[in-house]
Short mmCIF file of C-alpha atoms in Angstrom, two decimals:
data_model
loop_
_atom_site.label_atom_id
_atom_site.label_comp_id
_atom_site.label_asym_id
_atom_site.label_seq_id
_atom_site.Cartn_x
_atom_site.Cartn_y
_atom_site.Cartn_z
CA UNK A 63 49.73 -29.08 -28.87
CA UNK A 64 46.41 -28.91 -30.46
CA UNK A 65 47.20 -27.70 -34.36
CA UNK A 66 44.12 -25.62 -34.47
CA UNK A 67 44.90 -23.66 -30.97
CA UNK A 68 45.96 -20.46 -32.73
CA UNK A 69 42.94 -20.41 -35.02
CA UNK A 70 40.76 -20.59 -31.90
CA UNK A 71 42.79 -17.64 -30.24
CA UNK A 72 42.61 -15.26 -33.41
CA UNK A 73 39.32 -16.18 -34.60
CA UNK A 74 37.68 -12.76 -34.03
CA UNK A 75 40.75 -11.25 -35.20
CA UNK A 76 40.47 -12.76 -38.51
CA UNK A 77 36.64 -11.81 -38.95
CA UNK A 78 35.79 -15.71 -38.91
CA UNK A 79 32.37 -16.34 -38.30
CA UNK A 80 32.47 -17.90 -34.60
CA UNK A 81 29.58 -19.48 -33.08
CA UNK A 82 29.65 -21.17 -29.28
CA UNK A 83 27.44 -23.58 -27.29
CA UNK A 84 27.78 -23.93 -23.61
CA UNK A 85 25.74 -26.57 -21.83
CA UNK A 86 25.88 -27.77 -18.31
CA UNK A 87 26.21 -31.26 -18.17
CA UNK A 88 26.31 -31.97 -14.38
CA UNK A 89 27.62 -30.92 -10.96
CA UNK A 90 30.46 -29.10 -11.99
CA UNK A 91 31.05 -30.48 -15.55
CA UNK A 92 29.91 -28.42 -18.93
CA UNK A 93 30.08 -29.67 -22.97
CA UNK A 94 31.18 -27.05 -25.10
CA UNK A 95 30.67 -26.67 -29.00
CA UNK A 96 32.59 -24.27 -30.95
CA UNK A 97 32.18 -23.87 -34.61
CA UNK A 98 33.93 -22.25 -37.06
CA UNK A 99 33.87 -22.61 -41.24
CA UNK A 100 35.32 -25.98 -41.94
CA UNK A 101 36.17 -27.02 -38.32
CA UNK A 102 34.04 -28.03 -35.18
CA UNK A 103 35.30 -28.27 -31.82
CA UNK A 104 33.70 -30.25 -28.89
CA UNK A 105 35.00 -29.92 -25.46
CA UNK A 106 34.53 -31.71 -22.13
CA UNK A 107 34.90 -28.69 -19.28
CA UNK A 108 35.26 -28.69 -15.44
CA UNK A 109 34.55 -25.94 -13.31
CA UNK A 110 37.40 -24.74 -11.01
CA UNK A 111 37.93 -22.79 -8.08
CA UNK A 112 40.73 -20.59 -7.97
CA UNK A 113 42.80 -18.62 -5.09
CA UNK A 114 41.21 -15.72 -4.41
CA UNK A 115 38.01 -15.63 -5.77
CA UNK A 116 36.21 -14.94 -2.62
CA UNK A 117 37.90 -11.53 -2.91
CA UNK A 118 36.93 -10.67 -6.38
CA UNK A 119 34.26 -7.79 -6.88
CA UNK A 120 30.64 -8.91 -7.32
CA UNK A 121 30.89 -7.82 -11.03
CA UNK A 122 33.71 -10.80 -11.70
CA UNK A 123 32.04 -13.45 -9.56
CA UNK A 124 29.64 -14.11 -12.55
CA UNK A 125 32.31 -15.31 -14.51
CA UNK A 126 33.56 -19.27 -14.24
CA UNK A 127 36.46 -20.54 -15.11
CA UNK A 128 36.67 -23.65 -16.90
CA UNK A 129 39.60 -26.17 -17.60
CA UNK A 130 39.35 -28.44 -20.43
CA UNK A 131 39.64 -32.03 -20.00
CA UNK A 132 39.10 -33.33 -23.13
CA UNK A 133 38.70 -32.27 -27.18
CA UNK A 134 36.80 -33.70 -30.07
CA UNK A 135 37.53 -32.21 -33.10
CA UNK A 136 36.46 -32.44 -36.65
CA UNK A 137 38.32 -30.38 -39.56
CA UNK A 138 35.61 -30.85 -42.04
CA UNK A 139 32.22 -31.64 -40.69
CA UNK A 140 30.42 -31.87 -43.83
CA UNK A 141 31.72 -33.61 -46.91
CA UNK A 142 30.68 -33.93 -50.36
CA UNK A 143 31.45 -36.80 -52.60
CA UNK A 144 30.95 -38.30 -55.97
CA UNK A 145 29.97 -41.93 -56.30
CA UNK A 146 32.80 -44.44 -56.28
CA UNK A 147 35.05 -41.79 -54.30
CA UNK A 148 37.00 -42.31 -51.28
CA UNK A 149 35.93 -40.02 -48.54
CA UNK A 150 37.99 -39.78 -45.16
CA UNK A 151 35.62 -38.37 -42.43
CA UNK A 152 38.13 -36.58 -39.66
CA UNK A 153 37.66 -37.04 -35.95
CA UNK A 154 40.58 -36.44 -33.55
CA UNK A 155 40.78 -36.22 -29.93
CA UNK A 156 42.79 -34.38 -27.47
CA UNK A 157 43.40 -35.56 -24.01
CA UNK A 158 43.83 -38.63 -21.82
CA UNK A 159 43.27 -41.83 -24.01
CA UNK A 160 43.42 -44.69 -21.28
CA UNK A 161 40.20 -46.25 -20.83
CA UNK A 162 38.84 -44.52 -23.86
CA UNK A 163 35.83 -45.97 -25.96
CA UNK A 164 35.26 -45.07 -29.72
CA UNK A 165 32.34 -45.83 -31.28
CA UNK A 166 30.83 -44.59 -34.57
CA UNK A 167 27.05 -44.29 -35.40
CA UNK A 168 25.17 -43.89 -38.80
CA UNK A 169 21.91 -41.90 -39.03
CA UNK A 170 19.69 -41.61 -42.07
CA UNK A 171 15.85 -40.81 -42.54
CA UNK A 172 15.04 -41.48 -38.74
CA UNK A 173 16.95 -44.48 -38.56
CA UNK A 174 20.17 -45.42 -36.70
CA UNK A 175 22.93 -48.13 -36.45
CA UNK A 176 26.03 -48.45 -34.89
CA UNK A 177 29.12 -49.16 -37.23
CA UNK A 178 31.79 -51.98 -36.72
CA UNK A 179 34.77 -50.79 -39.25
CA UNK A 180 36.16 -54.23 -38.99
CA UNK A 181 33.64 -55.95 -40.04
CA UNK A 182 32.27 -53.79 -43.03
CA UNK A 183 34.34 -54.24 -46.28
CA UNK A 184 34.27 -50.81 -47.20
CA UNK A 185 34.44 -48.92 -43.91
CA UNK A 186 37.78 -48.74 -42.07
CA UNK A 187 39.24 -47.02 -39.22
CA UNK A 188 43.05 -46.87 -38.40
CA UNK A 189 44.81 -49.25 -35.98
CA UNK A 190 45.79 -48.01 -32.78
CA UNK A 191 43.66 -44.89 -32.39
CA UNK A 192 43.74 -44.86 -29.02
CA UNK A 193 47.37 -43.82 -28.81
CA UNK A 194 47.33 -41.50 -31.67
CA UNK A 195 44.18 -39.68 -31.23
CA UNK A 196 43.21 -39.95 -34.79
CA UNK A 197 39.64 -41.95 -34.81
CA UNK A 198 38.72 -40.78 -38.71
CA UNK A 199 36.55 -43.16 -40.62
CA UNK A 200 37.37 -44.03 -44.11
CA UNK A 201 34.51 -44.76 -46.50
CA UNK A 202 35.64 -46.38 -49.60
CA UNK A 203 33.88 -46.62 -52.79
CA UNK A 204 31.26 -44.14 -51.86
CA UNK A 205 27.45 -45.15 -52.61
CA UNK A 206 24.46 -43.51 -52.46
CA UNK A 207 23.07 -45.39 -49.51
CA UNK A 208 26.07 -43.93 -47.82
CA UNK A 209 24.81 -40.52 -47.73
CA UNK A 210 23.82 -39.38 -44.23
CA UNK A 211 24.89 -38.19 -40.93
CA UNK A 212 27.85 -39.98 -38.96
CA UNK A 213 28.58 -39.62 -35.18
CA UNK A 214 32.08 -40.22 -33.72
CA UNK A 215 31.57 -40.51 -30.23
CA UNK A 216 34.09 -41.06 -27.64
CA UNK A 217 33.28 -41.98 -24.00
CA UNK A 218 36.13 -41.57 -21.22
CA UNK A 219 35.47 -42.75 -17.71
CA UNK A 220 31.40 -41.45 -16.82
CA UNK A 221 31.85 -38.67 -19.81
CA UNK A 222 30.90 -38.96 -23.64
CA UNK A 223 31.31 -36.21 -25.99
CA UNK A 224 30.84 -36.61 -29.89
CA UNK A 225 31.05 -35.05 -33.03
CA UNK A 226 28.73 -34.90 -35.98
CA UNK A 227 29.51 -35.21 -39.53
CA UNK A 228 27.60 -35.19 -42.78
CA UNK A 229 28.20 -36.74 -46.31
CA UNK A 230 26.40 -35.70 -49.12
CA UNK A 231 26.16 -37.41 -52.16
CA UNK A 232 26.86 -35.15 -55.23
CA UNK A 233 26.65 -37.03 -58.86
CA UNK A 234 26.41 -34.63 -61.86
CA UNK A 235 24.14 -35.86 -64.86
CA UNK A 236 25.49 -37.62 -67.72
CA UNK A 237 23.88 -35.60 -70.79
CA UNK A 238 23.19 -36.82 -74.35
CA UNK A 239 21.10 -35.09 -77.08
CA UNK A 240 19.89 -36.89 -80.20
CA UNK A 241 17.52 -35.82 -82.92
CA UNK A 242 14.39 -38.27 -83.97
CA UNK A 243 13.18 -37.12 -87.46
CA UNK A 244 10.31 -39.69 -88.03
CA UNK A 245 7.58 -38.36 -88.41
CA UNK A 246 8.37 -35.04 -86.85
CA UNK A 247 11.54 -33.64 -85.90
CA UNK A 248 11.98 -34.65 -81.90
CA UNK A 249 14.93 -33.31 -80.05
CA UNK A 250 15.65 -35.72 -77.15
CA UNK A 251 17.92 -34.46 -74.27
CA UNK A 252 18.48 -37.71 -71.94
CA UNK A 253 20.05 -36.77 -68.03
CA UNK A 254 21.43 -39.87 -66.57
CA UNK A 255 23.20 -40.98 -63.17
CA UNK A 256 22.48 -37.89 -61.08
CA UNK A 257 22.06 -37.50 -57.66
CA UNK A 258 20.34 -36.19 -55.81
CA UNK A 259 16.87 -35.71 -57.44
CA UNK A 260 16.25 -32.33 -58.57
CA UNK A 261 17.45 -31.33 -61.86
CA UNK A 262 15.89 -28.72 -64.19
CA UNK A 263 16.18 -28.69 -68.32
CA UNK A 264 15.93 -25.75 -70.22
CA UNK A 265 15.71 -25.50 -73.90
CA UNK A 266 17.81 -22.72 -76.00
CA UNK A 267 17.23 -21.58 -79.60
CA UNK A 268 20.51 -20.14 -80.80
CA UNK A 269 21.54 -19.19 -77.79
CA UNK A 270 17.84 -17.65 -76.54
CA UNK A 271 15.34 -19.24 -74.25
CA UNK A 272 12.52 -21.02 -75.95
CA UNK A 273 9.21 -19.06 -74.98
CA UNK A 274 6.44 -21.96 -74.41
CA UNK A 275 8.25 -24.83 -75.79
CA UNK A 276 6.22 -27.99 -77.17
CA UNK A 277 7.87 -30.56 -74.51
CA UNK A 278 7.15 -33.84 -72.86
CA UNK A 279 8.93 -35.17 -70.37
CA UNK A 280 9.43 -38.49 -68.44
CA UNK A 281 9.19 -38.90 -64.63
CA UNK A 282 12.24 -39.06 -62.94
CA UNK A 283 13.56 -43.08 -62.95
CA UNK A 284 15.73 -44.62 -60.27
CA UNK A 285 18.58 -46.61 -61.47
CA UNK A 286 19.79 -49.85 -59.69
CA UNK A 287 22.37 -47.58 -57.62
CA UNK A 288 20.43 -45.24 -56.65
CA UNK A 289 21.14 -42.48 -59.10
CA UNK A 290 18.32 -41.16 -61.25
CA UNK A 291 17.55 -40.31 -64.97
CA UNK A 292 15.34 -38.07 -66.63
CA UNK A 293 14.12 -37.92 -70.65
CA UNK A 294 13.03 -34.70 -71.96
CA UNK A 295 11.52 -34.74 -75.58
CA UNK A 296 11.32 -30.90 -77.66
CA UNK A 297 9.29 -31.10 -80.85
CA UNK A 298 10.61 -28.61 -83.39
CA UNK A 299 9.66 -27.35 -86.84
CA UNK A 300 11.87 -27.86 -89.42
CA UNK A 301 13.67 -24.73 -90.43
CA UNK A 302 12.15 -22.82 -93.33
CA UNK A 303 14.60 -23.45 -96.21
CA UNK A 304 17.49 -21.51 -94.48
CA UNK A 305 20.92 -22.54 -95.47
CA UNK A 306 22.31 -21.61 -91.92
CA UNK A 307 21.16 -24.50 -89.67
CA UNK A 308 19.41 -23.80 -86.35
CA UNK A 309 21.38 -24.61 -83.27
CA UNK A 310 19.26 -26.16 -80.58
CA UNK A 311 20.74 -26.53 -76.93
CA UNK A 312 19.82 -28.71 -73.73
CA UNK A 313 20.59 -26.73 -70.69
CA UNK A 314 20.68 -29.06 -67.66
CA UNK A 315 21.37 -27.24 -64.26
CA UNK A 316 22.05 -29.60 -60.70
CA UNK A 317 23.09 -28.84 -57.68
CA UNK A 318 26.42 -31.04 -58.41
CA UNK A 319 27.74 -28.56 -60.84
CA UNK A 320 28.32 -24.61 -60.92
CA UNK A 321 27.17 -23.91 -63.94
CA UNK A 322 24.69 -25.63 -66.32
CA UNK A 323 25.63 -28.21 -68.64
CA UNK A 324 25.39 -27.46 -72.57
CA UNK A 325 24.46 -29.94 -75.18
CA UNK A 326 24.21 -28.62 -78.62
CA UNK A 327 22.57 -30.08 -81.92
CA UNK A 328 22.02 -28.48 -85.31
CA UNK A 329 18.81 -29.08 -87.29
CA UNK A 330 19.10 -28.41 -91.22
CA UNK A 331 16.18 -27.78 -93.60
CA UNK A 332 14.85 -30.49 -95.10
CA UNK A 333 15.55 -28.28 -98.44
CA UNK A 334 19.09 -28.39 -97.70
CA UNK A 335 19.46 -32.00 -96.51
CA UNK A 336 17.66 -32.92 -99.93
CA UNK A 337 19.63 -30.77 -102.27
CA UNK A 338 22.68 -32.25 -100.76
CA UNK A 339 21.39 -35.98 -101.18
CA UNK A 340 20.67 -34.86 -104.62
CA UNK A 341 24.35 -33.60 -105.46
CA UNK A 342 25.51 -36.74 -103.91
CA UNK A 343 23.28 -39.34 -105.83
CA UNK A 344 24.35 -37.48 -108.76
CA UNK A 345 28.31 -37.68 -107.86
CA UNK A 346 27.60 -41.41 -107.23
CA UNK A 347 25.91 -41.96 -110.35
CA UNK A 348 28.57 -40.31 -112.46
CA UNK A 349 30.96 -42.63 -110.49
CA UNK A 350 29.08 -45.73 -111.11
CA UNK A 351 28.67 -45.08 -115.06
CA UNK A 352 32.03 -43.87 -115.66
CA UNK A 353 34.14 -46.72 -114.26
CA UNK A 354 32.42 -49.24 -116.46
CA UNK A 355 33.32 -47.09 -119.46
CA UNK A 356 37.07 -46.29 -118.65
CA UNK A 357 37.36 -50.09 -118.11
CA UNK A 358 36.07 -50.85 -121.50
CA UNK A 359 37.99 -48.16 -123.15
CA UNK A 360 41.11 -49.39 -121.72
CA UNK A 361 40.80 -53.08 -122.83
CA UNK A 362 39.60 -51.65 -126.57
CA UNK A 363 43.05 -49.67 -126.49
CA UNK A 364 45.23 -52.65 -124.95
CA UNK A 365 43.65 -54.87 -127.72
CA UNK A 366 44.43 -52.27 -130.45
CA UNK A 367 47.88 -52.21 -129.13
CA UNK A 368 48.62 -55.63 -129.09
CA UNK A 369 47.31 -56.52 -132.29
CA UNK A 370 49.25 -53.72 -133.94
CA UNK A 371 52.50 -55.22 -132.30
CA UNK A 372 51.69 -58.68 -133.83
CA UNK A 373 51.24 -57.43 -137.63
CA UNK A 374 54.63 -55.54 -137.28
CA UNK A 375 56.23 -58.69 -136.10
CA UNK A 376 54.88 -60.55 -139.23
CA UNK A 377 56.24 -57.91 -141.69
CA UNK A 378 59.69 -58.39 -140.02
#
């Protein structure tokens, strides 16, 4: 039994988006591809004659009855993963397994190579797949260089069918914001270890986008693991003596996250900082001067008490 058989039968009734491609292979053989959301099916089909075809009306003779000899499916042809995760690229075959040959290929940027799961440490395939029909490939500890197109190819006798799967890396950025107050107030927003390349940085002041911000930005720099980092510097004026600090927000948008990543930093007026610093210094000065005075006072009282006790003993 094919687990997705019922879904194929009732796809149109369920209003699922279905596309189908049918291509002649040679003689009476055809290759059919059916695509549904999260499901891709390839079939090796053969045209057959059935009893009574010659007696059919002309309107029905344009129909060709096909039998399916081999089915290759992928329940998720598109995969997205973060770095260091394990990903299983699903590929299953349905039909005769005797004499079947299974091959996996990898393509990226116009280049391709054959994969050898038994020889590459982070790529594996289950043993005995020819009997179970599970041809899935597992990529452990995904790296940036593992992103690309994977092809699951099955050859049975003279025929070959395949499934094409995509692996995309989606690594969200790590965002930090710091303040550099010398000689001017600079807010530094650093985005690190994101992939793919495109990232968008916006600045907000108290929740409102800043028009025409005074910005400096580095170029995208590539890290050793293939991810990228970007530094964005915003020059801001000091708050004009208000006691309420200004809240600046670095908003980072990336394809790996649905909502922007927000990092806040508060900027206080130098006058407020100065008054706080002065008050702190006064407290420190009071503590520094009062502690020795208290100590001396305690010593004098102790000496006076001790002297009084000695005089009392002599009188006795």
